[in-house]
PDB file of C-alpha atoms and ligand atoms in Angstrom:
ATOM      1  CA  MET A1190       4.569   5.852 -25.725  1.00 80.00           C
ATOM      2  CA  GLY A1191       4.441   5.671 -21.897  1.00 94.00           C
ATOM      3  CA  LEU A1192       3.423   2.455 -20.150  1.00 95.00           C
ATOM      4  CA  PHE A1193       0.296   4.111 -18.714  1.00 98.00           C
ATOM      5  CA  GLU A1194      -0.751   6.151 -21.750  1.00 98.00           C
ATOM      6  CA  GLY A1195      -4.582   6.084 -21.901  1.00 98.00           C
ATOM      7  CA  LYS A1196      -4.813   4.336 -18.482  1.00 98.00           C
ATOM      8  CA  LYS A1197      -6.816   5.710 -15.580  1.00 98.00           C
ATOM      9  CA  GLY A1198      -7.010   4.709 -11.976  1.00 98.00           C
ATOM     10  CA  LEU A1199      -7.111   5.338  -8.255  1.00 98.00           C
ATOM     11  CA  ILE A1200      -4.227   5.769  -5.820  1.00 98.00           C
ATOM     12  CA  LEU A1201      -5.305   5.201  -2.201  1.00 98.00           C
ATOM     13  CA  GLY A1202      -2.770   5.857   0.544  1.00 98.00           C
ATOM     14  CA  VAL A1203      -0.536   8.836  -0.145  1.00 98.00           C
ATOM     15  CA  ALA A1204       0.164  10.649   3.139  1.00 98.00           C
ATOM     16  CA  ASN A1205       3.252  12.604   2.043  1.00 98.00           C
ATOM     17  CA  ASP A1206       6.177  12.478  -0.378  1.00 97.00           C
ATOM     18  CA  ARG A1207       7.737   9.547   1.543  1.00 97.00           C
ATOM     19  CA  SER A1208       4.656   7.350   1.059  1.00 98.00           C
ATOM     20  CA  ILE A1209       5.075   4.185  -0.987  1.00 98.00           C
ATOM     21  CA  ALA A1210       1.835   5.107  -2.789  1.00 98.00           C
ATOM     22  CA  TRP A1211       3.497   8.306  -3.996  1.00 98.00           C
ATOM     23  CA  ALA A1212       6.556   6.383  -5.244  1.00 98.00           C
ATOM     24  CA  ILE A1213       4.231   4.161  -7.296  1.00 98.00           C
ATOM     25  CA  ALA A1214       2.043   7.067  -8.435  1.00 98.00           C
ATOM     26  CA  LYS A1215       5.090   8.972  -9.687  1.00 98.00           C
ATOM     27  CA  GLU A1216       5.961   6.062 -12.007  1.00 98.00           C
ATOM     28  CA  ILE A1217       2.371   5.939 -13.274  1.00 98.00           C
ATOM     29  CA  LEU A1218       2.165   9.696 -13.859  1.00 98.00           C
ATOM     30  CA  GLU A1219       5.551   9.671 -15.617  1.00 98.00           C
ATOM     31  CA  GLY A1220       4.222   6.831 -17.776  1.00 98.00           C
ATOM     32  CA  GLY A1221       1.313   9.001 -18.958  1.00 98.00           C
ATOM     33  CA  GLY A1222      -1.390   7.654 -16.601  1.00 98.00           C
ATOM     34  CA  GLU A1223      -4.264   9.660 -15.143  1.00 98.00           C
ATOM     35  CA  CYS A1224      -4.912   9.280 -11.412  1.00 98.00           C
ATOM     36  CA  GLY A1225      -7.475  10.157  -8.783  1.00 98.00           C
ATOM     37  CA  PHE A1226      -5.947  10.434  -5.281  1.00 98.00           C
ATOM     38  CA  THR A1227      -7.378  10.176  -1.791  1.00 98.00           C
ATOM     39  CA  HIS A1228      -6.184  11.583   1.516  1.00 98.00           C
ATOM     40  CA  LEU A1229      -7.143  10.802   5.097  1.00 98.00           C
ATOM     41  CA  PRO A1230     -10.019  13.160   6.039  1.00 97.00           C
ATOM     42  CA  ASP A1231      -9.009  16.201   8.069  1.00 97.00           C
ATOM     43  CA  LYS A1232     -10.647  16.791  11.427  1.00 94.00           C
ATOM     44  CA  PRO A1233     -13.451  19.423  11.109  1.00 93.00           C
ATOM     45  CA  ASP A1234     -11.561  21.754  13.487  1.00 93.00           C
ATOM     46  CA  ASP A1235      -8.298  21.522  11.524  1.00 91.00           C
ATOM     47  CA  GLU A1236      -8.487  24.752   9.585  1.00 91.00           C
ATOM     48  CA  LYS A1237      -5.100  24.149   8.022  1.00 93.00           C
ATOM     49  CA  LYS A1238      -6.344  20.835   6.551  1.00 95.00           C
ATOM     50  CA  LYS A1239      -2.961  19.236   7.179  1.00 96.00           C
ATOM     51  CA  ASN A1240      -3.743  15.830   5.681  1.00 97.00           C
ATOM     52  CA  ARG A1241      -5.018  17.275   2.422  1.00 97.00           C
ATOM     53  CA  ARG A1242      -2.189  19.795   2.233  1.00 97.00           C
ATOM     54  CA  ARG A1243       0.524  17.176   2.668  1.00 97.00           C
ATOM     55  CA  VAL A1244      -0.886  15.153  -0.235  1.00 98.00           C
ATOM     56  CA  SER A1245      -1.611  18.129  -2.481  1.00 98.00           C
ATOM     57  CA  LYS A1246       2.041  19.192  -2.051  1.00 97.00           C
ATOM     58  CA  CYS A1247       2.840  15.973  -3.950  1.00 98.00           C
ATOM     59  CA  THR A1248       0.040  15.997  -6.498  1.00 98.00           C
ATOM     60  CA  ASP A1249      -0.135  19.717  -7.396  1.00 97.00           C
ATOM     61  CA  GLY A1250       1.292  20.561 -10.792  1.00 95.00           C
ATOM     62  CA  HIS A1251       1.174  17.054 -12.258  1.00 96.00           C
ATOM     63  CA  ASP A1252      -0.725  16.833 -15.556  1.00 94.00           C
ATOM     64  CA  GLY A1253      -2.215  13.419 -14.895  1.00 98.00           C
ATOM     65  CA  VAL A1254      -3.793  14.247 -11.510  1.00 98.00           C
ATOM     66  CA  ARG A1255      -7.578  14.367 -11.896  1.00 98.00           C
ATOM     67  CA  PHE A1256      -8.809  14.743  -8.309  1.00 98.00           C
ATOM     68  CA  LEU A1257      -7.885  14.603  -4.640  1.00 98.00           C
ATOM     69  CA  THR A1258     -10.686  13.588  -2.289  1.00 98.00           C
ATOM     70  CA  PRO A1259     -10.984  12.441   1.348  1.00 98.00           C
ATOM     71  CA  LEU A1260     -11.248   8.738   2.166  1.00 98.00           C
ATOM     72  CA  ASN A1261     -11.576   6.889   5.432  1.00 98.00           C
ATOM     73  CA  VAL A1262     -11.691   3.192   4.518  1.00 98.00           C
ATOM     74  CA  GLN A1263     -13.601   2.467   7.731  1.00 98.00           C
ATOM     75  CA  SER A1264     -16.672   4.013   6.092  1.00 98.00           C
ATOM     76  CA  ASP A1265     -18.487   2.080   3.345  1.00 98.00           C
ATOM     77  CA  GLU A1266     -20.357   5.264   2.471  1.00 98.00           C
ATOM     78  CA  ASN A1267     -17.098   7.160   1.957  1.00 98.00           C
ATOM     79  CA  ILE A1268     -15.680   4.321  -0.170  1.00 98.00           C
ATOM     80  CA  ALA A1269     -18.845   4.446  -2.336  1.00 98.00           C
ATOM     81  CA  GLU A1270     -18.447   8.238  -2.736  1.00 98.00           C
ATOM     82  CA  VAL A1271     -14.881   7.808  -3.984  1.00 98.00           C
ATOM     83  CA  MET A1272     -15.965   5.156  -6.502  1.00 98.00           C
ATOM     84  CA  ALA A1273     -18.830   7.396  -7.691  1.00 98.00           C
ATOM     85  CA  LEU A1274     -16.338  10.211  -8.227  1.00 98.00           C
ATOM     86  CA  ALA A1275     -13.987   7.886 -10.127  1.00 98.00           C
ATOM     87  CA  LYS A1276     -16.906   6.732 -12.300  1.00 98.00           C
ATOM     88  CA  LYS A1277     -17.902  10.333 -13.041  1.00 98.00           C
ATOM     89  CA  GLU A1278     -14.330  11.338 -13.876  1.00 98.00           C
ATOM     90  CA  PHE A1279     -13.095   8.224 -15.685  1.00 98.00           C
ATOM     91  CA  GLY A1280     -16.059   5.990 -16.541  1.00 98.00           C
ATOM     92  CA  GLN A1281     -13.972   2.858 -16.009  1.00 98.00           C
ATOM     93  CA  ILE A1282     -10.629   2.478 -14.268  1.00 98.00           C
ATOM     94  CA  ASP A1283      -7.641   0.333 -15.273  1.00 98.00           C
ATOM     95  CA  PHE A1284      -5.730   0.259 -11.988  1.00 98.00           C
ATOM     96  CA  LEU A1285      -6.320   0.664  -8.266  1.00 99.00           C
ATOM     97  CA  LEU A1286      -3.587   0.910  -5.644  1.00 99.00           C
ATOM     98  CA  HIS A1287      -4.395   0.105  -2.004  1.00 99.00           C
ATOM     99  CA  SER A1288      -1.469   1.291   0.116  1.00 98.00           C
ATOM    100  CA  ILE A1289      -3.135   1.636   3.502  1.00 98.00           C
ATOM    101  CA  ALA A1290      -2.433   0.305   6.982  1.00 98.00           C
ATOM    102  CA  PHE A1291      -2.917   1.449  10.550  1.00 97.00           C
ATOM    103  CA  ALA A1292      -2.610   0.056  14.057  1.00 97.00           C
ATOM    104  CA  ASP A1293      -2.721   1.875  17.366  1.00 95.00           C
ATOM    105  CA  MET A1294       0.797   2.455  18.705  1.00 94.00           C
ATOM    106  CA  ASN A1295      -0.351   1.017  22.050  1.00 93.00           C
ATOM    107  CA  ASP A1296      -0.993  -2.291  20.304  1.00 93.00           C
ATOM    108  CA  LEU A1297       2.036  -2.156  18.000  1.00 92.00           C
ATOM    109  CA  GLY A1298       4.243  -1.511  20.989  1.00 90.00           C
ATOM    110  CA  ARG A1299       2.924  -4.471  22.966  1.00 92.00           C
ATOM    111  CA  ASP A1300       3.787  -8.120  22.590  1.00 95.00           C
ATOM    112  CA  THR A1301       1.286  -9.692  20.197  1.00 97.00           C
ATOM    113  CA  ILE A1302      -0.163 -11.752  23.033  1.00 97.00           C
ATOM    114  CA  GLU A1303      -1.325  -8.545  24.733  1.00 97.00           C
ATOM    115  CA  THR A1304      -3.113  -7.053  21.708  1.00 97.00           C
ATOM    116  CA  SER A1305      -6.421  -5.456  22.729  1.00 97.00           C
ATOM    117  CA  ARG A1306      -9.688  -6.655  21.171  1.00 97.00           C
ATOM    118  CA  GLU A1307     -10.626  -3.167  19.971  1.00 97.00           C
ATOM    119  CA  GLY A1308      -7.115  -2.503  18.655  1.00 97.00           C
ATOM    120  CA  PHE A1309      -7.096  -5.795  16.782  1.00 98.00           C
ATOM    121  CA  LYS A1310     -10.478  -5.074  15.191  1.00 98.00           C
ATOM    122  CA  MET A1311      -9.434  -1.594  14.112  1.00 98.00           C
ATOM    123  CA  ALA A1312      -6.057  -2.682  12.701  1.00 98.00           C
ATOM    124  CA  MET A1313      -7.710  -5.523  10.769  1.00 98.00           C
ATOM    125  CA  ASP A1314     -10.525  -3.284   9.530  1.00 98.00           C
ATOM    126  CA  ILE A1315      -8.191  -0.595   8.178  1.00 98.00           C
ATOM    127  CA  SER A1316      -5.278  -2.761   7.070  1.00 98.00           C
ATOM    128  CA  ALA A1317      -6.922  -5.927   5.719  1.00 98.00           C
ATOM    129  CA  PHE A1318     -10.726  -5.770   5.390  1.00 99.00           C
ATOM    130  CA  SER A1319     -10.481  -2.448   3.571  1.00 99.00           C
ATOM    131  CA  LEU A1320      -8.919  -4.175   0.566  1.00 99.00           C
ATOM    132  CA  ILE A1321     -12.022  -6.376   0.280  1.00 99.00           C
ATOM    133  CA  ALA A1322     -14.369  -3.409   0.790  1.00 99.00           C
ATOM    134  CA  VAL A1323     -12.574  -1.283  -1.791  1.00 99.00           C
ATOM    135  CA  ALA A1324     -12.340  -4.092  -4.351  1.00 99.00           C
ATOM    136  CA  ASN A1325     -16.064  -4.824  -3.944  1.00 98.00           C
ATOM    137  CA  ALA A1326     -17.000  -1.172  -4.357  1.00 98.00           C
ATOM    138  CA  ALA A1327     -14.701  -0.779  -7.374  1.00 98.00           C
ATOM    139  CA  LYS A1328     -15.535  -3.992  -9.217  1.00 98.00           C
ATOM    140  CA  ASP A1329     -18.237  -2.477 -11.411  1.00 98.00           C
ATOM    141  CA  ILE A1330     -15.983   0.309 -12.661  1.00 98.00           C
ATOM    142  CA  MET A1331     -12.878  -1.843 -13.175  1.00 98.00           C
ATOM    143  CA  SER A1332     -12.207  -2.283 -16.901  1.00 98.00           C
ATOM    144  CA  PRO A1333     -12.200  -5.847 -18.297  1.00 97.00           C
ATOM    145  CA  LYS A1334      -8.382  -5.807 -18.284  1.00 97.00           C
ATOM    146  CA  SER A1335      -7.463  -4.100 -15.054  1.00 98.00           C
ATOM    147  CA  SER A1336      -5.332  -4.514 -11.978  1.00 98.00           C
ATOM    148  CA  ILE A1337      -5.537  -4.013  -8.216  1.00 99.00           C
ATOM    149  CA  ALA A1338      -2.366  -3.933  -6.116  1.00 99.00           C
ATOM    150  CA  ALA A1339      -1.921  -3.840  -2.339  1.00 99.00           C
ATOM    151  CA  MET A1340       1.144  -3.324  -0.153  1.00 98.00           C
ATOM    152  CA  THR A1341       2.224  -6.027   2.251  1.00 98.00           C
ATOM    153  CA  TYR A1342       5.202  -7.052   4.397  1.00 98.00           C
ATOM    154  CA  PHE A1343       7.095 -10.285   5.151  1.00 98.00           C
ATOM    155  CA  GLY A1344       5.911 -10.045   8.783  1.00 97.00           C
ATOM    156  CA  GLY A1345       2.648 -11.596   7.561  1.00 98.00           C
ATOM    157  CA  GLU A1346       4.483 -14.732   6.379  1.00 98.00           C
ATOM    158  CA  LYS A1347       6.948 -15.233   9.227  1.00 97.00           C
ATOM    159  CA  CYS A1348       7.219 -13.901  12.758  1.00 97.00           C
ATOM    160  CA  VAL A1349       9.083 -10.580  12.725  1.00 95.00           C
ATOM    161  CA  PRO A1350       9.204  -9.532  16.403  1.00 93.00           C
ATOM    162  CA  GLY A1351       8.053  -5.930  16.768  1.00 93.00           C
ATOM    163  CA  TYR A1352       5.694  -6.103  13.794  1.00 94.00           C
ATOM    164  CA  ASN A1353       3.204  -7.844  16.087  1.00 95.00           C
ATOM    165  CA  VAL A1354      -0.500  -7.204  15.361  1.00 97.00           C
ATOM    166  CA  MET A1355       0.361  -5.763  11.940  1.00 97.00           C
ATOM    167  CA  GLY A1356       1.894  -9.117  10.976  1.00 97.00           C
ATOM    168  CA  ILE A1357      -1.477 -10.754  11.572  1.00 98.00           C
ATOM    169  CA  CYS A1358      -3.147  -8.042   9.469  1.00 98.00           C
ATOM    170  CA  LYS A1359      -0.673  -8.652   6.646  1.00 98.00           C
ATOM    171  CA  ALA A1360      -1.305 -12.417   6.778  1.00 98.00           C
ATOM    172  CA  ALA A1361      -5.021 -11.655   6.328  1.00 99.00           C
ATOM    173  CA  LEU A1362      -4.259  -9.164   3.557  1.00 99.00           C
ATOM    174  CA  ASP A1363      -2.067 -11.696   1.709  1.00 99.00           C
ATOM    175  CA  ALA A1364      -4.886 -14.258   1.870  1.00 99.00           C
ATOM    176  CA  ALA A1365      -7.405 -11.619   0.724  1.00 99.00           C
ATOM    177  CA  VAL A1366      -5.218 -10.931  -2.325  1.00 99.00           C
ATOM    178  CA  LYS A1367      -5.494 -14.587  -3.361  1.00 98.00           C
ATOM    179  CA  TYR A1368      -9.242 -14.927  -2.716  1.00 99.00           C
ATOM    180  CA  LEU A1369     -10.003 -11.627  -4.461  1.00 99.00           C
ATOM    181  CA  ALA A1370      -7.851 -12.727  -7.410  1.00 99.00           C
ATOM    182  CA  PHE A1371     -10.130 -15.768  -7.687  1.00 98.00           C
ATOM    183  CA  ASP A1372     -13.373 -13.779  -7.343  1.00 98.00           C
ATOM    184  CA  LEU A1373     -12.385 -11.078  -9.821  1.00 98.00           C
ATOM    185  CA  GLY A1374     -10.493 -13.282 -12.298  1.00 98.00           C
ATOM    186  CA  PRO A1375     -13.568 -13.936 -14.498  1.00 98.00           C
ATOM    187  CA  LYS A1376     -14.047 -10.154 -14.839  1.00 98.00           C
ATOM    188  CA  GLY A1377     -10.463  -9.794 -16.101  1.00 98.00           C
ATOM    189  CA  VAL A1378      -9.376  -8.014 -12.918  1.00 98.00           C
ATOM    190  CA  ARG A1379      -6.023  -9.078 -11.475  1.00 98.00           C
ATOM    191  CA  VAL A1380      -5.163  -8.716  -7.767  1.00 99.00           C
ATOM    192  CA  ASN A1381      -1.589  -8.789  -6.464  1.00 99.00           C
ATOM    193  CA  ALA A1382       0.570  -7.359  -3.696  1.00 99.00           C
ATOM    194  CA  VAL A1383       4.072  -5.988  -3.405  1.00 99.00           C
ATOM    195  CA  SER A1384       5.892  -7.165  -0.287  1.00 98.00           C
ATOM    196  CA  ALA A1385       8.345  -4.352   0.309  1.00 98.00           C
ATOM    197  CA  GLY A1386      11.460  -4.371   2.454  1.00 98.00           C
ATOM    198  CA  PRO A1387      11.670  -1.667   5.140  1.00 97.00           C
ATOM    199  CA  LEU A1388      11.357   1.955   4.008  1.00 97.00           C
ATOM    200  CA  LYS A1389      11.246   5.063   6.176  1.00 96.00           C
ATOM    201  CA  THR A1390       7.678   6.334   5.879  1.00 96.00           C
ATOM    202  CA  LEU A1391       5.116   7.510   8.450  1.00 93.00           C
ATOM    203  CA  ALA A1392       3.621   4.036   8.824  1.00 92.00           C
ATOM    204  CA  GLY A1393       6.995   2.335   8.449  1.00 91.00           C
ATOM    205  CA  VAL A1394       8.663   4.186  11.314  1.00 88.00           C
ATOM    206  CA  GLY A1395       5.624   3.422  13.500  1.00 84.00           C
ATOM    207  CA  ALA A1396       6.014  -0.271  12.686  1.00 83.00           C
ATOM    208  CA  GLY A1397       9.694  -0.298  13.632  1.00 82.00           C
ATOM    209  CA  VAL A1398      11.500  -0.176  10.271  1.00 89.00           C
ATOM    210  CA  SER A1399      14.418   1.847  11.613  1.00 85.00           C
ATOM    211  CA  GLU A1400      15.807  -1.226  13.388  1.00 85.00           C
ATOM    212  CA  MET A1401      15.058  -3.483  10.404  1.00 93.00           C
ATOM    213  CA  LEU A1402      17.030  -1.373   7.923  1.00 95.00           C
ATOM    214  CA  HIS A1403      20.359  -2.419   9.463  1.00 92.00           C
ATOM    215  CA  LEU A1404      19.355  -6.064   9.547  1.00 94.00           C
ATOM    216  CA  TYR A1405      18.343  -6.095   5.879  1.00 96.00           C
ATOM    217  CA  GLU A1406      21.619  -4.456   4.901  1.00 94.00           C
ATOM    218  CA  GLN A1407      23.468  -7.314   6.599  1.00 94.00           C
ATOM    219  CA  MET A1408      21.219 -10.232   5.655  1.00 95.00           C
ATOM    220  CA  ALA A1409      19.631  -9.563   2.272  1.00 97.00           C
ATOM    221  CA  PRO A1410      21.395 -11.218  -0.686  1.00 97.00           C
ATOM    222  CA  LEU A1411      21.783  -7.783  -2.309  1.00 98.00           C
ATOM    223  CA  GLY A1412      23.560  -6.559   0.834  1.00 96.00           C
ATOM    224  CA  ARG A1413      21.632  -3.297   0.921  1.00 97.00           C
ATOM    225  CA  ASN A1414      18.216  -1.819   1.504  1.00 98.00           C
ATOM    226  CA  ILE A1415      15.724  -1.224  -1.270  1.00 98.00           C
ATOM    227  CA  THR A1416      14.729   2.253  -2.424  1.00 98.00           C
ATOM    228  CA  HIS A1417      11.391   4.009  -2.758  1.00 98.00           C
ATOM    229  CA  GLN A1418      11.934   4.080  -6.506  1.00 98.00           C
ATOM    230  CA  GLU A1419      12.447   0.315  -6.694  1.00 98.00           C
ATOM    231  CA  VAL A1420       9.130  -0.298  -4.935  1.00 98.00           C
ATOM    232  CA  GLY A1421       7.571   2.388  -7.127  1.00 98.00           C
ATOM    233  CA  LYS A1422       8.637   0.593 -10.289  1.00 98.00           C
ATOM    234  CA  SER A1423       7.486  -2.843  -9.108  1.00 98.00           C
ATOM    235  CA  GLY A1424       4.122  -1.488  -7.953  1.00 98.00           C
ATOM    236  CA  ALA A1425       3.656   0.235 -11.301  1.00 98.00           C
ATOM    237  CA  PHE A1426       4.624  -3.027 -13.045  1.00 98.00           C
ATOM    238  CA  LEU A1427       1.873  -4.939 -11.236  1.00 98.00           C
ATOM    239  CA  LEU A1428      -0.639  -2.204 -12.095  1.00 98.00           C
ATOM    240  CA  SER A1429       0.369  -2.161 -15.773  1.00 98.00           C
ATOM    241  CA  ASP A1430      -0.241  -4.421 -18.763  1.00 97.00           C
ATOM    242  CA  MET A1431       3.384  -5.587 -18.382  1.00 98.00           C
ATOM    243  CA  SER A1432       2.166  -7.989 -15.691  1.00 98.00           C
ATOM    244  CA  ASP A1433      -0.805  -9.408 -17.635  1.00 97.00           C
ATOM    245  CA  GLY A1434      -1.144 -13.036 -16.634  1.00 98.00           C
ATOM    246  CA  ILE A1435       0.024 -12.448 -13.050  1.00 98.00           C
ATOM    247  CA  THR A1436      -2.629 -12.586 -10.340  1.00 98.00           C
ATOM    248  CA  GLY A1437      -2.864 -13.740  -6.726  1.00 98.00           C
ATOM    249  CA  GLU A1438       0.879 -13.080  -6.443  1.00 98.00           C
ATOM    250  CA  ILE A1439       2.936 -11.607  -3.589  1.00 98.00           C
ATOM    251  CA  LEU A1440       5.951  -9.995  -5.252  1.00 98.00           C
ATOM    252  CA  HIS A1441       8.859  -9.479  -2.865  1.00 98.00           C
ATOM    253  CA  VAL A1442      10.834  -6.294  -3.415  1.00 98.00           C
ATOM    254  CA  ASP A1443      13.210  -6.735  -0.497  1.00 98.00           C
ATOM    255  CA  GLY A1444      16.684  -7.324  -1.888  1.00 98.00           C
ATOM    256  CA  GLY A1445      16.008 -11.061  -1.555  1.00 98.00           C
ATOM    257  CA  TYR A1446      15.693 -11.028   2.269  1.00 98.00           C
ATOM    258  CA  ASN A1447      12.717 -13.416   2.204  1.00 98.00           C
ATOM    259  CA  ALA A1448      14.759 -16.047   0.373  1.00 98.00           C
ATOM    260  CA  MET A1449      17.242 -16.442   3.228  1.00 97.00           C
ATOM    261  CA  GLY A1450      17.122 -19.455   5.555  1.00 95.00           C
ATOM    262  CA  SER A1451      20.018 -18.283   7.732  1.00 93.00           C
ATOM    263  CA  PRO A1452      21.480 -14.890   8.744  1.00 92.00           C
ATOM    264  CA  GLY A1453      23.844 -15.303   5.783  1.00 91.00           C
ATOM    265  CA  ARG A1454      26.765 -12.847   5.729  1.00 92.00           C
ATOM    266  CA  LEU A1455      25.679 -11.583   9.153  1.00 91.00           C
ATOM    267  CA  LEU A1456      27.022 -14.894  10.526  1.00 90.00           C
ATOM    268  CA  ASP A1457      30.585 -13.829   9.634  1.00 87.00           C
ATOM    269  CA  LYS A1458      30.160 -10.844  11.937  1.00 82.00           C
ATOM    270  CA  LEU A1459      28.900 -13.023  14.767  1.00 79.00           C
ATOM    271  CA  LYS A1460      32.003 -15.279  14.666  1.00 77.00           C
TER     272      LYS A1460
HETATM  273  P1  NAD B2147       2.322   5.882   4.859  1.00 74.97           P
HETATM  274  O1  NAD B2147       2.080   6.284   6.273  1.00 74.97           O
HETATM  275  O2  NAD B2147       2.891   6.881   3.949  1.00 74.97           O
HETATM  276  O3  NAD B2147       0.987   5.284   4.213  1.00 74.97           O
HETATM  277  C1  NAD B2147      -0.043   4.696   4.983  1.00 74.97           C
HETATM  278  C2  NAD B2147      -1.338   5.291   4.458  1.00 74.97           C
HETATM  279  O4  NAD B2147      -2.465   4.677   5.075  1.00 74.97           O
HETATM  280  C3  NAD B2147      -1.423   6.799   4.726  1.00 74.97           C
HETATM  281  O5  NAD B2147      -1.640   7.490   3.530  1.00 74.97           O
HETATM  282  C4  NAD B2147      -2.653   6.918   5.626  1.00 74.97           C
HETATM  283  O6  NAD B2147      -3.378   8.123   5.421  1.00 74.97           O
HETATM  284  C5  NAD B2147      -3.452   5.702   5.170  1.00 74.97           C
HETATM  285  N1  NAD B2147      -4.514   5.353   6.107  1.00 74.97           N
HETATM  286  C6  NAD B2147      -4.406   4.996   7.414  1.00 74.97           C
HETATM  287  N2  NAD B2147      -5.628   4.811   7.946  1.00 74.97           N
HETATM  288  C7  NAD B2147      -6.532   5.052   6.947  1.00 74.97           C
HETATM  289  C8  NAD B2147      -7.943   5.024   6.874  1.00 74.97           C
HETATM  290  N3  NAD B2147      -8.705   4.726   7.927  1.00 74.97           N
HETATM  291  N4  NAD B2147      -8.527   5.329   5.693  1.00 74.97           N
HETATM  292  C9  NAD B2147      -7.789   5.653   4.610  1.00 74.97           C
HETATM  293  N5  NAD B2147      -6.446   5.691   4.614  1.00 74.97           N
HETATM  294  C10 NAD B2147      -5.823   5.402   5.781  1.00 74.97           C
HETATM  295  O7  NAD B2147       3.294   4.613   4.966  1.00 74.97           O
HETATM  296  P2  NAD B2147       3.727   3.530   3.846  1.00 74.97           P
HETATM  297  O8  NAD B2147       4.903   2.846   4.426  1.00 74.97           O
HETATM  298  O9  NAD B2147       3.814   4.155   2.527  1.00 74.97           O
HETATM  299  O10 NAD B2147       2.519   2.489   3.914  1.00 74.97           O
HETATM  300  C11 NAD B2147       1.782   2.100   2.789  1.00 74.97           C
HETATM  301  C12 NAD B2147       1.575   0.592   2.779  1.00 74.97           C
HETATM  302  O11 NAD B2147       2.842  -0.043   2.598  1.00 74.97           O
HETATM  303  C13 NAD B2147       0.995   0.041   4.071  1.00 74.97           C
HETATM  304  O12 NAD B2147       0.090  -0.993   3.749  1.00 74.97           O
HETATM  305  C14 NAD B2147       2.228  -0.540   4.755  1.00 74.97           C
HETATM  306  O13 NAD B2147       1.909  -1.552   5.679  1.00 74.97           O
HETATM  307  C15 NAD B2147       2.943  -1.077   3.546  1.00 74.97           C
HETATM  308  N6  NAD B2147       4.368  -1.412   3.734  1.00 74.97           N
HETATM  309  C16 NAD B2147       5.237  -0.490   4.223  1.00 74.97           C
HETATM  310  C17 NAD B2147       6.571  -0.848   4.386  1.00 74.97           C
HETATM  311  C18 NAD B2147       7.572   0.145   4.943  1.00 74.97           C
HETATM  312  O14 NAD B2147       8.658  -0.266   5.333  1.00 74.97           O
HETATM  313  N7  NAD B2147       7.293   1.420   4.963  1.00 74.97           N
HETATM  314  C19 NAD B2147       7.013  -2.132   4.042  1.00 74.97           C
HETATM  315  C20 NAD B2147       6.098  -3.041   3.540  1.00 74.97           C
HETATM  316  C21 NAD B2147       4.770  -2.687   3.397  1.00 74.97           C
END
């Protein structure tokens, strides 16, 4: 029997087949789970509906896919609509993945000290507050033994130059994971995050992962970069019963990079 047999839930944050959310969803679908997906709303004048099409290219043809609906996490009304749809389709849900982040390139490209007020508010709203908003809207349909997982990055724990305003968002997200774990614990809902090493995705390339990939290869104890599938498996683990008893946790899937206190084997190359 698959790990997700009889389990139902929501996957927020697939943009295309390179998205981390899709890597996690694939594991869940292969494990027998049923999923509702969201996509970023298309602009009214986009007749080709590019956002929806990119996601449906992934989800089409999979038995466990129950719906694909637009979601902009900046709208409480839209979040409520998605939860109403999930309630109608599933009654209760057993897992919810939040794999969403955004910052304006103008702010990401600047030194942190020059971040604009509006850019900061938007990045925090989409990348950190949205986890709180989504968890609050979902709490009444979460089953008494269910799990929420978010995606984070080490740049929220330590300064990773280039990650800039998004690092501050991830620090807020990491704290939200812990506070939400406390709030939702009595309802039997667990809240965790996967802290992934760099992966080439739409958001990842925008946040400068291309340069980080080489560094991780040199510095991480495993001496290589992680794969989409590795993050997929760990995300699915946190959303499954296999991780019962784990909450408020930031699970690093980064080849061990975060454990290093020196450049490690990279030092040999600097000699
Ligand atoms: P991605 O671009 O595939 O996913 C980001 C998603 O956020 C997209 O689906 C996008 O539509 C969604 N999004 C943006 N603004 C939104 C809004 N207003 N409403 C609803 N959805 C919105 O890139 P990804 O790398 O898969 O990113 C997923 C998560 O993983 C993010 O939280 C990211 O910070 C995190 N992460 C990525 C890496 C990496 O190296 N790629 C590493 C660690 C953590």
